[in-house]
Every structure is written in structure tokens, then in C-alpha cells.
Short mmCIF file of C-alpha atoms and ligand atoms in Angstrom, two decimals:
data_model
loop_
_atom_site.label_atom_id
_atom_site.label_comp_id
_atom_site.label_asym_id
_atom_site.label_seq_id
_atom_site.Cartn_x
_atom_site.Cartn_y
_atom_site.Cartn_z
CA MET A 1 -13.08 151.30 -98.25
CA LEU A 2 -15.26 153.70 -100.28
CA GLN A 3 -13.90 157.23 -100.43
CA PRO A 4 -16.00 159.47 -100.69
CA PHE A 5 -19.48 158.49 -99.42
CA THR A 6 -20.90 156.52 -102.39
CA ALA A 7 -24.75 156.17 -102.88
CA THR A 8 -25.64 153.52 -105.55
CA VAL A 9 -29.31 153.80 -106.44
CA LEU A 10 -31.18 150.77 -108.13
CA THR A 11 -34.25 152.14 -109.97
CA LEU A 12 -36.44 151.53 -113.08
CA TYR A 13 -36.19 155.46 -113.54
CA PRO A 14 -32.69 156.28 -113.43
CA GLU A 15 -33.42 159.54 -115.37
CA MET A 16 -35.12 160.87 -111.98
CA PHE A 17 -31.63 161.23 -110.59
CA PRO A 18 -29.70 163.17 -109.47
CA GLY A 19 -32.98 165.42 -109.97
CA PRO A 20 -33.09 167.79 -106.97
CA LEU A 21 -29.71 166.50 -105.55
CA CYS A 22 -27.75 168.44 -108.37
CA HIS A 23 -29.08 171.71 -106.88
CA ALA A 24 -28.26 173.74 -103.82
CA LEU A 25 -26.29 172.15 -100.84
CA ALA A 26 -26.38 168.48 -102.21
CA GLY A 27 -25.48 169.63 -105.72
CA ARG A 28 -22.40 171.66 -104.65
CA ALA A 29 -21.21 168.83 -102.44
CA LEU A 30 -21.74 166.44 -105.56
CA GLU A 31 -19.64 168.89 -107.58
CA LYS A 32 -16.86 168.96 -104.81
CA ASP A 33 -16.76 165.01 -104.81
CA ILE A 34 -17.72 164.89 -101.19
CA TRP A 35 -20.28 162.35 -102.31
CA ARG A 36 -20.76 160.28 -105.47
CA LEU A 37 -23.99 159.05 -106.86
CA ASP A 38 -24.16 155.64 -108.88
CA VAL A 39 -27.36 155.23 -110.45
CA ARG A 40 -28.17 151.87 -112.19
CA ASN A 41 -31.32 150.76 -114.02
CA ILE A 42 -32.68 147.51 -112.54
CA ARG A 43 -33.79 146.75 -116.09
CA ASP A 44 -30.33 146.25 -117.25
CA ALA A 45 -30.16 143.12 -114.99
CA ALA A 46 -33.12 141.58 -117.13
CA THR A 47 -32.15 138.62 -119.41
CA ASP A 48 -35.06 137.97 -121.53
CA ARG A 49 -35.91 139.63 -124.84
CA HIS A 50 -38.57 141.95 -123.57
CA ARG A 51 -36.19 142.69 -120.50
CA THR A 52 -38.95 141.81 -118.04
CA VAL A 53 -38.61 142.97 -114.31
CA ASP A 54 -42.12 142.25 -112.84
CA ASP A 55 -44.66 139.53 -112.81
CA THR A 56 -48.16 138.74 -111.48
CA PRO A 57 -48.29 138.18 -107.68
CA ALA A 58 -48.45 134.70 -106.54
CA GLY A 59 -51.86 133.78 -104.98
CA GLY A 60 -53.51 136.65 -107.14
CA GLY A 61 -54.56 140.05 -106.79
CA PRO A 62 -53.96 143.31 -108.39
CA GLY A 63 -50.75 144.73 -110.05
CA MET A 64 -47.30 143.37 -110.47
CA VAL A 65 -44.44 142.43 -108.24
CA MET A 66 -40.70 142.91 -108.90
CA LYS A 67 -38.90 139.75 -109.72
CA PRO A 68 -36.40 138.61 -107.22
CA ASP A 69 -33.88 137.20 -109.73
CA VAL A 70 -33.72 140.29 -111.60
CA LEU A 71 -33.41 142.73 -108.59
CA ALA A 72 -30.81 140.44 -106.92
CA ALA A 73 -28.72 140.54 -110.10
CA ALA A 74 -28.97 144.24 -110.25
CA ILE A 75 -27.82 144.51 -106.53
CA ASP A 76 -25.14 141.85 -107.04
CA SER A 77 -23.49 143.80 -109.91
CA ALA A 78 -23.78 147.05 -108.07
CA LEU A 79 -21.60 145.72 -105.20
CA MET A 80 -18.10 147.17 -104.89
CA PRO A 81 -15.13 145.00 -103.38
CA GLU A 82 -15.53 144.49 -99.59
CA ASP A 83 -18.89 146.49 -99.85
CA ASN A 84 -20.22 146.87 -96.36
CA ARG A 85 -22.69 149.77 -97.13
CA PRO A 86 -26.10 149.34 -95.69
CA ARG A 87 -28.56 147.89 -98.10
CA LEU A 88 -31.87 149.87 -98.06
CA LEU A 89 -35.32 149.05 -99.52
CA MET A 90 -37.56 152.15 -99.58
CA SER A 91 -40.78 150.78 -98.31
CA PRO A 92 -44.05 151.95 -96.57
CA ARG A 93 -43.67 148.97 -94.34
CA GLY A 94 -40.29 149.94 -93.25
CA GLU A 95 -38.68 151.39 -90.21
CA PRO A 96 -39.63 155.08 -90.01
CA LEU A 97 -36.83 157.41 -91.01
CA THR A 98 -35.81 159.69 -88.28
CA GLN A 99 -32.94 162.10 -87.84
CA LYS A 100 -31.23 159.62 -85.71
CA LEU A 101 -31.11 156.99 -88.59
CA VAL A 102 -30.05 159.70 -90.84
CA ARG A 103 -27.11 160.45 -88.63
CA GLU A 104 -26.35 156.81 -88.66
CA PHE A 105 -26.41 156.55 -92.31
CA ALA A 106 -24.33 159.65 -92.92
CA ARG A 107 -21.39 157.99 -90.74
CA ALA A 108 -21.73 154.78 -93.17
CA PRO A 109 -19.20 154.49 -96.18
CA GLY A 110 -22.27 155.07 -98.28
CA LEU A 111 -25.68 153.40 -99.19
CA ILE A 112 -27.19 151.14 -101.40
CA ILE A 113 -30.77 152.11 -102.07
CA VAL A 114 -33.35 149.98 -103.90
CA CYS A 115 -36.45 151.85 -105.15
CA GLY A 116 -39.66 149.73 -105.30
CA ARG A 117 -42.42 150.19 -108.04
CA PHE A 118 -45.47 148.39 -108.78
CA GLU A 119 -47.11 146.52 -105.81
CA GLY A 120 -43.61 146.05 -104.10
CA VAL A 121 -40.90 143.48 -104.53
CA ASP A 122 -40.65 139.59 -103.96
CA GLU A 123 -40.14 139.00 -100.27
CA ARG A 124 -37.37 136.59 -100.87
CA VAL A 125 -35.14 139.08 -102.37
CA ILE A 126 -35.58 141.27 -99.32
CA GLU A 127 -34.43 138.26 -97.07
CA GLY A 128 -31.81 136.91 -99.47
CA ARG A 129 -29.95 140.32 -99.93
CA ASN A 130 -30.57 141.51 -96.39
CA LEU A 131 -32.55 144.57 -97.25
CA ARG A 132 -33.45 147.03 -94.56
CA GLU A 133 -36.64 148.43 -95.24
CA ILE A 134 -37.05 152.14 -94.71
CA SER A 135 -40.27 154.25 -94.79
CA ILE A 136 -40.54 158.00 -95.12
CA GLY A 137 -43.89 158.28 -93.71
CA ASP A 138 -47.40 156.82 -93.26
CA PHE A 139 -48.54 157.39 -96.81
CA VAL A 140 -47.93 155.51 -100.09
CA LEU A 141 -46.12 156.85 -102.94
CA SER A 142 -46.04 155.44 -106.39
CA GLY A 143 -42.39 154.50 -106.22
CA GLY A 144 -39.32 154.50 -104.03
CA GLU A 145 -37.61 157.28 -106.09
CA PRO A 146 -39.07 160.32 -104.35
CA ALA A 147 -38.33 158.41 -100.99
CA ALA A 148 -34.69 157.86 -101.78
CA LEU A 149 -34.17 161.41 -102.84
CA CYS A 150 -35.61 162.50 -99.44
CA LEU A 151 -33.33 160.09 -97.59
CA LEU A 152 -30.34 161.23 -99.42
CA ASP A 153 -31.00 164.86 -99.17
CA ALA A 154 -31.13 164.37 -95.43
CA VAL A 155 -28.01 162.25 -95.15
CA VAL A 156 -25.84 164.28 -97.64
CA ARG A 157 -26.35 167.53 -95.67
CA LEU A 158 -24.73 165.97 -92.78
CA LEU A 159 -21.54 164.54 -94.44
CA PRO A 160 -18.34 166.52 -93.22
CA GLY A 161 -17.74 169.61 -95.27
CA VAL A 162 -21.40 169.83 -96.78
CA MET A 163 -22.73 172.69 -94.27
CA GLY A 164 -20.73 175.46 -93.08
CA LYS A 165 -20.17 175.56 -89.29
CA ARG A 166 -22.46 178.25 -88.84
CA GLU A 167 -25.38 176.54 -90.64
CA SER A 168 -24.62 173.30 -88.97
CA GLY A 169 -27.83 173.44 -86.95
CA ASP A 170 -27.05 173.00 -83.51
CA TRP A 171 -30.56 174.03 -82.60
CA GLU A 172 -32.29 172.48 -85.47
CA THR A 173 -35.58 170.61 -85.28
CA PHE A 174 -35.13 167.08 -83.78
CA GLU A 175 -31.57 167.64 -82.79
CA HIS A 176 -32.73 168.40 -79.30
CA GLY A 177 -35.93 166.39 -79.47
CA LEU A 178 -37.82 169.55 -79.91
CA LEU A 179 -39.08 171.45 -82.88
CA GLU A 180 -37.56 174.60 -83.80
CA TYR A 181 -38.30 178.12 -82.47
CA PRO A 182 -39.94 180.64 -84.83
CA GLN A 183 -37.55 182.74 -87.12
CA TYR A 184 -37.73 186.19 -88.20
CA THR A 185 -35.70 188.52 -90.55
CA ARG A 186 -36.01 192.07 -91.75
CA PRO A 187 -38.06 194.27 -92.14
CA ARG A 188 -38.71 194.80 -88.41
CA GLU A 189 -42.40 195.38 -89.12
CA TRP A 190 -44.25 193.81 -91.83
CA GLU A 191 -48.17 194.02 -92.42
CA GLY A 192 -48.49 195.35 -88.91
CA ARG A 193 -46.49 192.40 -87.43
CA ALA A 194 -43.39 193.17 -85.36
CA ILE A 195 -40.30 191.14 -84.61
CA PRO A 196 -40.75 190.02 -81.01
CA GLU A 197 -38.77 192.70 -79.03
CA VAL A 198 -36.58 190.18 -77.11
CA LEU A 199 -34.86 189.08 -80.55
CA LEU A 200 -33.85 192.74 -80.99
CA SER A 201 -32.47 193.52 -77.47
CA GLY A 202 -29.09 192.08 -77.93
CA ASN A 203 -29.35 189.94 -74.67
CA HIS A 204 -28.20 186.58 -75.75
CA ALA A 205 -29.20 184.81 -72.50
CA GLU A 206 -32.72 186.23 -72.94
CA ILE A 207 -32.91 185.33 -76.57
CA GLU A 208 -31.60 181.85 -75.65
CA ARG A 209 -34.41 181.50 -73.09
CA TRP A 210 -37.14 182.83 -75.29
CA ARG A 211 -36.22 180.40 -78.10
CA ARG A 212 -36.13 177.53 -75.67
CA GLU A 213 -39.51 178.52 -74.30
CA GLN A 214 -40.94 178.86 -77.85
CA ALA A 215 -39.62 175.48 -79.08
CA GLU A 216 -40.93 173.73 -75.98
CA ARG A 217 -44.49 175.38 -76.63
CA ILE A 218 -44.58 174.47 -80.19
CA THR A 219 -43.35 171.00 -79.59
CA ARG A 220 -46.03 170.40 -76.96
CA GLU A 221 -48.86 171.86 -78.98
CA ARG A 222 -48.08 170.11 -82.39
CA ARG A 223 -46.32 167.10 -81.32
CA PRO A 224 -47.25 165.61 -78.02
CA ASP A 225 -45.62 162.31 -78.74
CA LEU A 226 -42.14 164.20 -79.15
CA TRP A 227 -42.75 166.29 -76.08
CA GLU A 228 -43.34 163.15 -73.92
CA ALA A 229 -40.27 161.38 -75.21
CA CYS A 230 -38.26 164.56 -74.73
CA ARG A 231 -39.77 164.81 -71.01
CA ARG A 232 -39.04 160.97 -70.53
CA GLY A 233 -35.36 161.46 -71.68
CA LYS A 234 -34.83 164.31 -69.31
CA ASP A 235 -36.13 162.37 -66.44
CA LYS A 236 -33.77 159.72 -67.25
CA ASN A 237 -30.77 161.91 -67.34
CA GLU A 238 -31.73 163.25 -63.95
CA ALA A 239 -32.44 159.91 -62.31
N1 SAH B 301 -48.41 147.68 -102.26
C1 SAH B 301 -47.59 148.22 -101.37
C2 SAH B 301 -47.20 149.63 -101.98
C3 SAH B 301 -46.33 149.80 -103.09
S1 SAH B 301 -45.96 151.50 -103.57
C4 SAH B 301 -47.97 148.18 -99.96
O1 SAH B 301 -49.09 148.30 -99.78
O2 SAH B 301 -47.16 148.53 -99.12
C5 SAH B 301 -44.68 151.24 -104.58
C6 SAH B 301 -43.17 151.56 -104.07
O3 SAH B 301 -43.16 152.88 -103.64
C7 SAH B 301 -42.75 150.68 -102.84
O4 SAH B 301 -42.20 149.37 -103.38
C8 SAH B 301 -41.87 151.60 -102.27
O5 SAH B 301 -40.44 151.36 -102.82
C9 SAH B 301 -42.28 152.78 -102.68
N2 SAH B 301 -42.99 153.61 -101.43
C10 SAH B 301 -44.20 153.93 -101.39
N3 SAH B 301 -44.49 154.47 -100.24
C11 SAH B 301 -43.32 154.74 -99.45
C12 SAH B 301 -43.01 155.25 -98.28
N4 SAH B 301 -43.96 155.80 -97.51
N5 SAH B 301 -41.72 155.25 -97.86
C13 SAH B 301 -40.75 154.74 -98.69
N6 SAH B 301 -41.09 154.15 -99.75
C14 SAH B 301 -42.40 154.09 -100.17
#
């Protein structure tokens, strides 16, 4: 159905978009119509004179909660015919965003992304509109917009035609379950630090081996969790 990849973002701060997404890789892809961005103000779905989008939490407590009726109306009016795009809600309670999920989203026809504000959204709209909660990390933002920008940045760079073949990151962090090896460029010596000799040797097999070792060392030191998962994966393949 949707051609090209179309991201609909529902937000109370539409002026935050495209923001960083109109620059560099994602920005060029937007210009080339490889993807489209449809930004909607949730407030436009409010029906009362004050255009109210939030109310006090049932049961008491601080802050405000986004109203289910207004948010659902905003989602419904953003749907396109036969819309089967994943519907996401940016949320610190959600599934952690990983490169695996990013790849999955890049294969979809597009995304519908709801950005929360205040204390969050009424639980019933999450259920009633089948929203999949996605978190960008174990910390709390003041709103879902920066999270949606991160998610879209990661997804858009994987869309066909966005990255050139050379830059398309065969050996990128996470693609092998490992963190990336160290990178260097000219000058050959800088502040008394030299580029590792092997990288200047022209011996591609040696360079490949050095990069692999470095990637493994960095992953072991910095992310024992990834290292364990990587080793378990290997054992499984060998079994
Ligand atoms: N009271 C909530 C936090 C609300 S933060 C709680 O304790 O869970 C306000 C909004 O910011 C959320 O509705 C969500 O859309 C967004 N947000 C905050 N942290 C986020 C994170 N780590 N990942 C994705 N979205 C986040």
C-alpha cells in the first residue's frame, strides 16, 4: 500500500519535526522522497472550547494524563486506507529499542508513532488502539518527541537507497552482535599517537583479523551482556 515509507507522528509539539531529520542522510532521503513524514497535532482532535488534551489522574497523584478519547480520535484520523503500519507509543515502560527492532520497522510500509507528554497516556487507548510501547533506554525524557526522532533516524538510514553500498555498515556496531573496532584517519601521527601499524600494512587478512580482535576486546570490556549473548549465539550455530 503506502509508497514510499510513510511515518505519521502524533504529537503536541509538531514544530519539533522534522528537526534533525531534515539534515544529512535522513534529510536528503526526505528530499528524494524515499520516505515521507506526516506530522499531526494531537490537539487538533480536541473538541472542547479550550482544546483540552489532558486531565488529572484517576486515583490522584501528580501531573496530568493524556485523554483517551482525544488521542484515539487523533490516531483514527491519521489512518490511511488499509493501514497496516505498526502503531508505536514512545514510552519508558516499552520494549527496549534494538537494531533488530529497527531492521523490522525498516521493512514495514511505514510507522505511526505516538509521542506521550505529561505523566503519560490513559491505559485504555494503548489497549484499544493496539499501541506497541517502545523505549529508547532506561531513563525518563520529558516527552516522546526526542525518542521518536531517534527511532526514525535509526530506521530511515536502513531504508533502501538511503545509504550508499560502501557506507551501508556491514561491519557496524550491533550488526554482528559486537561493538565496532577503533577507527583512524590521517594524520599518521597526531599528538604523539600513531595509527596502528597493521592498518597501514595493506594486508587485508591481517587488518580483518586485527579489527575482529579489537571488536571482541571492546565488547568484552564494555558490554559483558552483549559478549555473552554473542558467545551463546556462536555455540548455538556450532551445535
Ligand atoms: N510517568 C511516566 C513518564 C512520563 S515521561 C513513567 O514514569 O513511566 C513523558 C513521555 O515521555 C512519555 O509518555 C513517553 O512518551 C516519553 N518518554 C519518556 N522516557 C522515554 C523513554 N525512555 N523512551 C521513550 N519514550 C520516553
